[in-house]
CSV table of C-alpha atoms and ligand atoms in Angstrom, one decimal:
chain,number,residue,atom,x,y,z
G,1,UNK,CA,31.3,-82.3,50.9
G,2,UNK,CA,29.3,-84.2,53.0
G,3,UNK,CA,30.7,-88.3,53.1
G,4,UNK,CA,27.9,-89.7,55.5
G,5,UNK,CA,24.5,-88.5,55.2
G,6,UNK,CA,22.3,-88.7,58.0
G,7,UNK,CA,18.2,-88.8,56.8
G,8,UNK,CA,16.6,-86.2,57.6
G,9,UNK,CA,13.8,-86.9,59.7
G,10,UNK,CA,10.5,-85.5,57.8
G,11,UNK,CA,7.8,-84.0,60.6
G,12,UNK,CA,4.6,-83.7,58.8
G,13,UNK,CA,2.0,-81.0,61.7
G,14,UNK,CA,-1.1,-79.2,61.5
G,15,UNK,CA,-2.8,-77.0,64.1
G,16,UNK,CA,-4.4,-79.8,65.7
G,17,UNK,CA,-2.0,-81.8,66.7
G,18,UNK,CA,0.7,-79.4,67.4
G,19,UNK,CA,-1.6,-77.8,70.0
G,20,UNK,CA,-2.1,-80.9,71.3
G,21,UNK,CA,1.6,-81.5,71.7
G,22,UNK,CA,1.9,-78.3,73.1
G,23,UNK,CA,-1.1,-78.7,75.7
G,24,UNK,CA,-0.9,-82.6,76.8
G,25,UNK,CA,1.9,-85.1,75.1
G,26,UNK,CA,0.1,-88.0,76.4
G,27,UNK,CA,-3.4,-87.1,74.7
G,28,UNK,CA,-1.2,-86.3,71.6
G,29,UNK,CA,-0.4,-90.0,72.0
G,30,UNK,CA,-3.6,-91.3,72.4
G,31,UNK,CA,-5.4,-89.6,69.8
G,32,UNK,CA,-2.8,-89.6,66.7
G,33,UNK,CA,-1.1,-92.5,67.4
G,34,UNK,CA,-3.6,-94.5,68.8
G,35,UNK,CA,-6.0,-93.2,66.9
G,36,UNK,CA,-8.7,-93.2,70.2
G,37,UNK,CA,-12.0,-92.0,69.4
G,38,UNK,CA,-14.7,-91.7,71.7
G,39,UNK,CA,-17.7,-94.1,71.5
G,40,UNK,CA,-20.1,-91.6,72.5
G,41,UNK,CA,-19.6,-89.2,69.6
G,42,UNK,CA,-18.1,-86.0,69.2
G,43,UNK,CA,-19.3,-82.9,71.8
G,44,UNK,CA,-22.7,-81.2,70.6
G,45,UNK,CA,-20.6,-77.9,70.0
G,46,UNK,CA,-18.1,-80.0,68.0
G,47,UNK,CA,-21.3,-81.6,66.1
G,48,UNK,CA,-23.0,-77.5,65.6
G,49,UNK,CA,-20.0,-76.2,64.4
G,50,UNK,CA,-19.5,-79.4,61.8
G,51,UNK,CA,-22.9,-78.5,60.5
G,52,UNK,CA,-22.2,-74.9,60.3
G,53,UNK,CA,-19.1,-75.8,58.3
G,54,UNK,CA,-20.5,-77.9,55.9
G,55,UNK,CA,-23.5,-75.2,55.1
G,56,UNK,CA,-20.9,-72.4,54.7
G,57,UNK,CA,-18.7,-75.1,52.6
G,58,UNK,CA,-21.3,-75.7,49.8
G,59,UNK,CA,-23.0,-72.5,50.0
G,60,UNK,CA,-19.7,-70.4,49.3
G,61,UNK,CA,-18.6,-73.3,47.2
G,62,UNK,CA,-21.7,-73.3,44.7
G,63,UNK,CA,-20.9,-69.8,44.6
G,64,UNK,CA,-17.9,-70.1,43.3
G,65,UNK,CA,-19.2,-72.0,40.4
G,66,UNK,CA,-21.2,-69.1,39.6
G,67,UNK,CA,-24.6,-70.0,41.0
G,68,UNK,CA,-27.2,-67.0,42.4
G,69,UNK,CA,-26.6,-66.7,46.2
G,70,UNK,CA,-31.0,-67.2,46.6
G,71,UNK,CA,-30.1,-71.1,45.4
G,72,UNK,CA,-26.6,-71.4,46.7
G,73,UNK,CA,-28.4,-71.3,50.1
G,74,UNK,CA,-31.0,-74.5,49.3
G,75,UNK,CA,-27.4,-76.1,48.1
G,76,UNK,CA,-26.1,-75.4,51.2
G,77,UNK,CA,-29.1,-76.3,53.9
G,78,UNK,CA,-29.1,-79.9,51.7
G,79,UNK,CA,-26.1,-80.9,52.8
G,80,UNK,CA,-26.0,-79.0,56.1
G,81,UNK,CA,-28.9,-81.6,56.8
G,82,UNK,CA,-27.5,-84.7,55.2
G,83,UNK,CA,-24.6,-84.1,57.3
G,84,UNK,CA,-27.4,-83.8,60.3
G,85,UNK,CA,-29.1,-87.2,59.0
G,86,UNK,CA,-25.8,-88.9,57.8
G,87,UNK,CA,-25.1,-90.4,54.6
G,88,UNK,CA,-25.4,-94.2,54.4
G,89,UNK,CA,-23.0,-94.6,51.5
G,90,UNK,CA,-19.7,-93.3,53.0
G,91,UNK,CA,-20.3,-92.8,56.6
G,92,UNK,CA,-17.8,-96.2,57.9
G,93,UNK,CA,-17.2,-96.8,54.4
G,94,UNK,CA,-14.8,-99.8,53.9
G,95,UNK,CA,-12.6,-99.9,50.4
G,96,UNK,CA,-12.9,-103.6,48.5
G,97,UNK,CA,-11.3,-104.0,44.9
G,98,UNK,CA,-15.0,-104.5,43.9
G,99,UNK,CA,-16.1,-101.0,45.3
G,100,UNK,CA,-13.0,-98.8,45.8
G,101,UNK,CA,-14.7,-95.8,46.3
G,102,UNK,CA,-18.2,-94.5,48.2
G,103,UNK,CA,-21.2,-94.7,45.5
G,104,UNK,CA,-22.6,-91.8,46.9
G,105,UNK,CA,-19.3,-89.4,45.4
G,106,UNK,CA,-18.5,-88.3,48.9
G,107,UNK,CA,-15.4,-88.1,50.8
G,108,UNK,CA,-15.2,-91.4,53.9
G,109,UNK,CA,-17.2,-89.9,56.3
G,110,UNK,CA,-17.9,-86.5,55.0
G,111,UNK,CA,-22.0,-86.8,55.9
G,112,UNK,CA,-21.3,-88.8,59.5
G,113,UNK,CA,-24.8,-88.0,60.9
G,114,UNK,CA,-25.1,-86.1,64.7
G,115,UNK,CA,-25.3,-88.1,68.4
G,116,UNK,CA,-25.3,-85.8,70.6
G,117,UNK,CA,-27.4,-83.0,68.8
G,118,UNK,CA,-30.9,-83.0,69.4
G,119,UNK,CA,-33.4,-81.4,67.0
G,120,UNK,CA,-34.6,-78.6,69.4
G,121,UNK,CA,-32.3,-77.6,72.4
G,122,UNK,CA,-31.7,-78.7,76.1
G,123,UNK,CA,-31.4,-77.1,79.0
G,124,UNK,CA,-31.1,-80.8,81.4
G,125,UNK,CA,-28.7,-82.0,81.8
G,126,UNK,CA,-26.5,-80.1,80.3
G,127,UNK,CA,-27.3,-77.4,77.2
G,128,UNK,CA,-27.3,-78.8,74.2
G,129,UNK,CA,-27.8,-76.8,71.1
G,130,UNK,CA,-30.2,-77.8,69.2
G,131,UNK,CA,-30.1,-78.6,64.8
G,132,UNK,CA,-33.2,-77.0,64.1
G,133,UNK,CA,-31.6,-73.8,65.4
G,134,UNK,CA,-28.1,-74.4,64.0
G,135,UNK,CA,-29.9,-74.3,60.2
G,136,UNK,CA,-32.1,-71.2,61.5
G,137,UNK,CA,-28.3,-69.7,62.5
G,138,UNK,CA,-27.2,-70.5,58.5
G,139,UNK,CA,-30.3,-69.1,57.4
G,140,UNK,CA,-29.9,-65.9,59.7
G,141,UNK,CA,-26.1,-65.7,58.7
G,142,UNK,CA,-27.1,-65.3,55.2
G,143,UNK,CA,-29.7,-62.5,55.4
G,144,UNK,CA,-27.4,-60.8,57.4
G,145,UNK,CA,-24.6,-61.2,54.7
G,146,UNK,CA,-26.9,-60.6,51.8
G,147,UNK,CA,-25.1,-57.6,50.4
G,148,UNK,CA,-21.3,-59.0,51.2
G,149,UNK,CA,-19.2,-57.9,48.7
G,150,UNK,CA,-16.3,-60.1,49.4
G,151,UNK,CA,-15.5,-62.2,46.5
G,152,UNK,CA,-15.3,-66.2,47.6
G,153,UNK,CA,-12.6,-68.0,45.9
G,154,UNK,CA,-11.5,-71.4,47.7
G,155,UNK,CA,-13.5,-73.2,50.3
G,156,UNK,CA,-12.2,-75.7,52.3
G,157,UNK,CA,-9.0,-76.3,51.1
G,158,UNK,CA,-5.6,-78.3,52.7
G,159,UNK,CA,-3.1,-76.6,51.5
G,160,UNK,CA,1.2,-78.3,52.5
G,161,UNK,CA,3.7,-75.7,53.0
G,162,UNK,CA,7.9,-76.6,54.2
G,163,UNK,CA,8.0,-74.5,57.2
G,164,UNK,CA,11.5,-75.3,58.5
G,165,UNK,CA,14.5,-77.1,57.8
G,166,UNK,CA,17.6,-77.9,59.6
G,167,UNK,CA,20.7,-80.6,59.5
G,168,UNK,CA,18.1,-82.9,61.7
G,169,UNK,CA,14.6,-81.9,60.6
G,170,UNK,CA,12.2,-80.8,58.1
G,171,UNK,CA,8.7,-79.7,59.0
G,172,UNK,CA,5.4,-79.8,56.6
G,173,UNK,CA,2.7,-77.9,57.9
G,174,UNK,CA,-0.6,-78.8,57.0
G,175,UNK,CA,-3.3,-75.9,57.3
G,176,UNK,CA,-7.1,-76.0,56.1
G,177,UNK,CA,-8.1,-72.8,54.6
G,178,UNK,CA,-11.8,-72.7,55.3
G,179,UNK,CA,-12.6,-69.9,52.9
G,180,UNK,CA,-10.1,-67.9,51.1
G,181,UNK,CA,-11.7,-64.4,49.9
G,182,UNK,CA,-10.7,-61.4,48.0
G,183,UNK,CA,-11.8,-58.1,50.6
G,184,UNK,CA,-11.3,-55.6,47.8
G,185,UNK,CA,-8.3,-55.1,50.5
G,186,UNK,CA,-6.7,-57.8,49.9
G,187,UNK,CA,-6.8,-61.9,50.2
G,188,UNK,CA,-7.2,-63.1,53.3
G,189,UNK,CA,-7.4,-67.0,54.3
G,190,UNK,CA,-11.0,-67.0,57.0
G,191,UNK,CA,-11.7,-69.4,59.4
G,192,UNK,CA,-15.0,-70.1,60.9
G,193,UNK,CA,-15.3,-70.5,64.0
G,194,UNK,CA,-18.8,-71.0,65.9
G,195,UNK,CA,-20.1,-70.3,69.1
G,196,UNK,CA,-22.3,-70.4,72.0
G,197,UNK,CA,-21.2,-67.2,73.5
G,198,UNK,CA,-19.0,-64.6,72.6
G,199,UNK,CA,-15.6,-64.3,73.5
G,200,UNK,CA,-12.5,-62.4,73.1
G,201,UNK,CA,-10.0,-64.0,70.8
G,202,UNK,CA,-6.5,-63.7,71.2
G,203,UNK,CA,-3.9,-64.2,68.9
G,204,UNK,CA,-1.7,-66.7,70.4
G,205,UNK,CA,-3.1,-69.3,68.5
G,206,UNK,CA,-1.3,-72.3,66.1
G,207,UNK,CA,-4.2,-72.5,63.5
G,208,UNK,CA,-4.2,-68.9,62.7
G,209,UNK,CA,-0.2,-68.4,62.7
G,210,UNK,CA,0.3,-71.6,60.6
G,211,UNK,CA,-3.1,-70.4,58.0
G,212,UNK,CA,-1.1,-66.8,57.4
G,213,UNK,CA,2.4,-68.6,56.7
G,214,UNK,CA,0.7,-71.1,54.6
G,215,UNK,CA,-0.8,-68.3,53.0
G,216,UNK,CA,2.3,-65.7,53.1
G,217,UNK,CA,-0.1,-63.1,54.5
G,218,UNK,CA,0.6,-61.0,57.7
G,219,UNK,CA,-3.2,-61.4,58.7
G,220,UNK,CA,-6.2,-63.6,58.5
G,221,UNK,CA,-10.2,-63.3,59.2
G,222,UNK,CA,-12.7,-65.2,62.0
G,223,UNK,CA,-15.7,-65.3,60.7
G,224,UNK,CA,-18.1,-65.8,63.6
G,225,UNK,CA,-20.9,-67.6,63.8
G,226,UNK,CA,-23.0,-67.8,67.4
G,227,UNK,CA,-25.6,-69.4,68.1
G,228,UNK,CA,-26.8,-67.2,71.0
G,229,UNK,CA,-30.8,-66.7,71.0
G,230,UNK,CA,-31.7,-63.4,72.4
G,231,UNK,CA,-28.6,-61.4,71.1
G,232,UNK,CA,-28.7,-59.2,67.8
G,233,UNK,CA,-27.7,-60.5,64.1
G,234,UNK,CA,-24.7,-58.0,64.6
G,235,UNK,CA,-23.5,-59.2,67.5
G,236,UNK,CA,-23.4,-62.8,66.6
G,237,UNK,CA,-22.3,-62.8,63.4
G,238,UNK,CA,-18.8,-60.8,62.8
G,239,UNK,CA,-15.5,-60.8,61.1
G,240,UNK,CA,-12.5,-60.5,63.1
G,241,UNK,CA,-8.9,-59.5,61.1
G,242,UNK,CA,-6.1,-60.9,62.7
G,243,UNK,CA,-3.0,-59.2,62.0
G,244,UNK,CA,0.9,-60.4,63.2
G,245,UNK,CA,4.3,-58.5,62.3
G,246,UNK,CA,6.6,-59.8,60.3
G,247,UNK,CA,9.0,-60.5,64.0
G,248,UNK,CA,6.4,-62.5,65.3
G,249,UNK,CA,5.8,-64.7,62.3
G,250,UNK,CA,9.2,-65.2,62.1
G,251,UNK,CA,9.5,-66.4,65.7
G,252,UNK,CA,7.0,-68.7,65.8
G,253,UNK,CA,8.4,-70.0,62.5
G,254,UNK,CA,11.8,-70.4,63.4
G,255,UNK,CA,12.0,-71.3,67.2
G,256,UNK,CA,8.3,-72.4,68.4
G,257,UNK,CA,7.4,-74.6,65.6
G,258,UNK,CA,11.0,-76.5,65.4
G,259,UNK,CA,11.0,-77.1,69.7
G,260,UNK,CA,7.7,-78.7,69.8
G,261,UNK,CA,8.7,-80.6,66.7
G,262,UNK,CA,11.7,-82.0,68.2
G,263,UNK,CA,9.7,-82.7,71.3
G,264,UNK,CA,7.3,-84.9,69.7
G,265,UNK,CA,9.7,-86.7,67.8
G,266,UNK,CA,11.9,-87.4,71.1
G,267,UNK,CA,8.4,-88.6,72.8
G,268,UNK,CA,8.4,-91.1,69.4
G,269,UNK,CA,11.8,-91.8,69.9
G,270,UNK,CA,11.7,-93.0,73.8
G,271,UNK,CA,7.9,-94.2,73.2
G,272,UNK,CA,7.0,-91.9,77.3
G,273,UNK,CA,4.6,-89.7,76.5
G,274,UNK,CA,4.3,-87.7,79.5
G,275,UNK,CA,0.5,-86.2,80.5
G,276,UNK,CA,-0.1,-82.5,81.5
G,277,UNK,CA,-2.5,-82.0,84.5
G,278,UNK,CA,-2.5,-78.3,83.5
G,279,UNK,CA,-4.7,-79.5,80.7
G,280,UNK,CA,-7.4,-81.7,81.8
G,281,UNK,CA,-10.1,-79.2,82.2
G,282,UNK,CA,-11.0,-77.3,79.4
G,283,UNK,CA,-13.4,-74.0,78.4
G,284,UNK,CA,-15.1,-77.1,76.3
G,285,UNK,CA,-15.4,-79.3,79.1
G,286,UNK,CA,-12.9,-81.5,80.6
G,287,UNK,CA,-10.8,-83.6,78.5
G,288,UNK,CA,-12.1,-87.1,76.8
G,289,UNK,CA,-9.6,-88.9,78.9
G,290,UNK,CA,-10.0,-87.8,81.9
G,291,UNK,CA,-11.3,-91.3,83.4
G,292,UNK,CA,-8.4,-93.0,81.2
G,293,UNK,CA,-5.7,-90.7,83.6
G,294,UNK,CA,-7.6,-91.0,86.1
G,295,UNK,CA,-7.4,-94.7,86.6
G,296,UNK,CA,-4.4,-96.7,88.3
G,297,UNK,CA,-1.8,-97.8,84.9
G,298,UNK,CA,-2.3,-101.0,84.6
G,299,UNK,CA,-6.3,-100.4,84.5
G,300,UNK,CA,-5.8,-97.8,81.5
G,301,UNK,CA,-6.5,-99.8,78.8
G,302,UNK,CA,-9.1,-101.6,80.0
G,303,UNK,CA,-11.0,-98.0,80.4
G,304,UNK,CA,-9.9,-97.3,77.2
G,305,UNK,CA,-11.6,-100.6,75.6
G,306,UNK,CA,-14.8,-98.9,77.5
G,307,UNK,CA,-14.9,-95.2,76.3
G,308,UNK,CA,-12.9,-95.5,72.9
G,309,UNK,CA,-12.9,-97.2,69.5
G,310,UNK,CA,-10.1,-97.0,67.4
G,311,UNK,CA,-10.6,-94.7,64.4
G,312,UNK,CA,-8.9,-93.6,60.8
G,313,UNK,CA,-5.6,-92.4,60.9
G,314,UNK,CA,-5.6,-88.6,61.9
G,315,UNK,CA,-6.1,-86.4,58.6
G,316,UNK,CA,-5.6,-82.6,58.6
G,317,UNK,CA,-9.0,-82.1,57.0
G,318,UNK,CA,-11.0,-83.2,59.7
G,319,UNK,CA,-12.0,-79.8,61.9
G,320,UNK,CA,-12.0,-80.6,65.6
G,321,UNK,CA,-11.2,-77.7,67.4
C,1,ZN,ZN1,-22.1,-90.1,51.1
């Protein structure tokens, strides 16, 4: 019998910031428990994929409630361009006893609006991907899915799962399940992922790991979504099974997940979170804080004061990666 109990420290993780332990403690720090966001928006690809999300969202979603896929798609391109537009009601919505909740029904800042998506696309000075093209991509998407026969039975749900426990620590993984669909081989969790050119993806990868424990399934689906212009319908668009063994679940469940835990909680505990200069440039760009790192300490948060505001609390059901 145990006579002194110690508490057991609970660790509550999703994808995003466990990679982001994993890549660069010090942006861990500054983005989940400062809560820095940057003034100047989130990236255009960040912004298309968003939009994308929220189409497939309410068009799968009215689905689900049995509508004809012809109007599921005007349900779908609605809020696909209120998202564009942004909803007065609960974009920076602030609770009062008198009005507790948005009027409009929505989620806080489910319909933020774009900055740094243009209607049509740029070339200078940088590309930019344009909105007007990102709804012609959802239309395009459907027509080319018009005779799926997978059967859509969750969209974008969070779903809380105990991954590990030990004398010290218990972990609570958080994982959004874009779409969960029955393949007529099986239920899979899917997660879209959009993009401006196609690349290989490989398997070493938190959000896909954490979605099949979540799940208990050996594999999961990428739906792809690109937004390339002069490339074919079935080149663009295509589903990707991802498939681990048992061994490597297991491993990642059992050692990876529990030593990054204990790492962030000794960064909590000794308040240093160290930076990574392995991880400042990115295939997305270079990191947001970049000119933060990049100027002498004591000058650091006076550059942050410049480039960030301080947002709400980190919440698994935000998609930003
Ligand atoms: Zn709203």
């Amino acid at each position: 019998m145990e006579i002194i109990t110690v508490p057991k420290k609970n660790i509550v993780l999703d994808a995003t910031v466990f990679s982001t332990v994993m890549g660069c403690p010090r942006e861990s720090d500054f983005r989940f428990n400062l809560h820095l966001q940057p003034i100047s928006g989130k990236s255009n690809s960040l912004e298309c994929g968003s939009i994308v999300h929220k189409f497939l969202e309410v068009y799968y979603g009215t689905i689900i409630q049995g509508i004809p896929k012809s109007q599921a798609f005007g349900f779908g391109i609605t809020a696909a361009e209120l998202y564009i537009k942004g909803c007065p009601h609960c974009t920076d919505f602030k609770s009062t006893p008198k009005i507790p909740k948005p009027t409009c029904g929505h989620k806080i800042d489910d319909y933020p609006g774009v900055k740094n998506t243009p209607k049509e696309s740029e070339i200078k000075p940088y590309p930019k991907t344009g909105w007007a093209w990102v709804l012609d991509t959802c239309q395009q998407y459907t027509e080319f899915y018009r005779n799926d026969f997978w059967v859509p039975l969750e969209t974008e749900r969070v779903k809380g799962k105990i991954l590990y426990e030990d004398d010290e620590i218990r972990i609570l993984w958080k994982a959004k399940i874009d779409w969960r669909v029955d393949t007529n081989n099986g239920i899979y969790p899917v997660d879209h992922k959009t993009m401006k050119q196609n690349r290989d993806t490989v398997s070493l990868n938190n959000q896909f790991i954490g979605q099949c424990l979540v799940e208990g399934t050996r594999s999961m689906i990428i739906n792809k979504v690109g937004f390339q212009i002069l490339v074919k319908p079935e080149e663009k668009f295509k589903r990707i099974m991802m498939s681990y063994s048992a061994e490597r679940l297991l491993e990642w469940q059992s050692e990876t997940l529990p030593y990054y835990a204990k790492l962030l909680l000794m960064y909590q505990e000794t308040g240093h979170f160290p930076p990574n200069f392995d991880h400042c440039e990115g295939k997305y760009g270079n990191c947001k804080f970049v000119h933060v790192c990049e100027s002498d300490p004591g000058m650091r948060e006076s550059e942050i004061k410049k480039l960030f505001y301080v947002g709400t609390e980190w919440n698994p059901v935000n998609d930003d990666d």
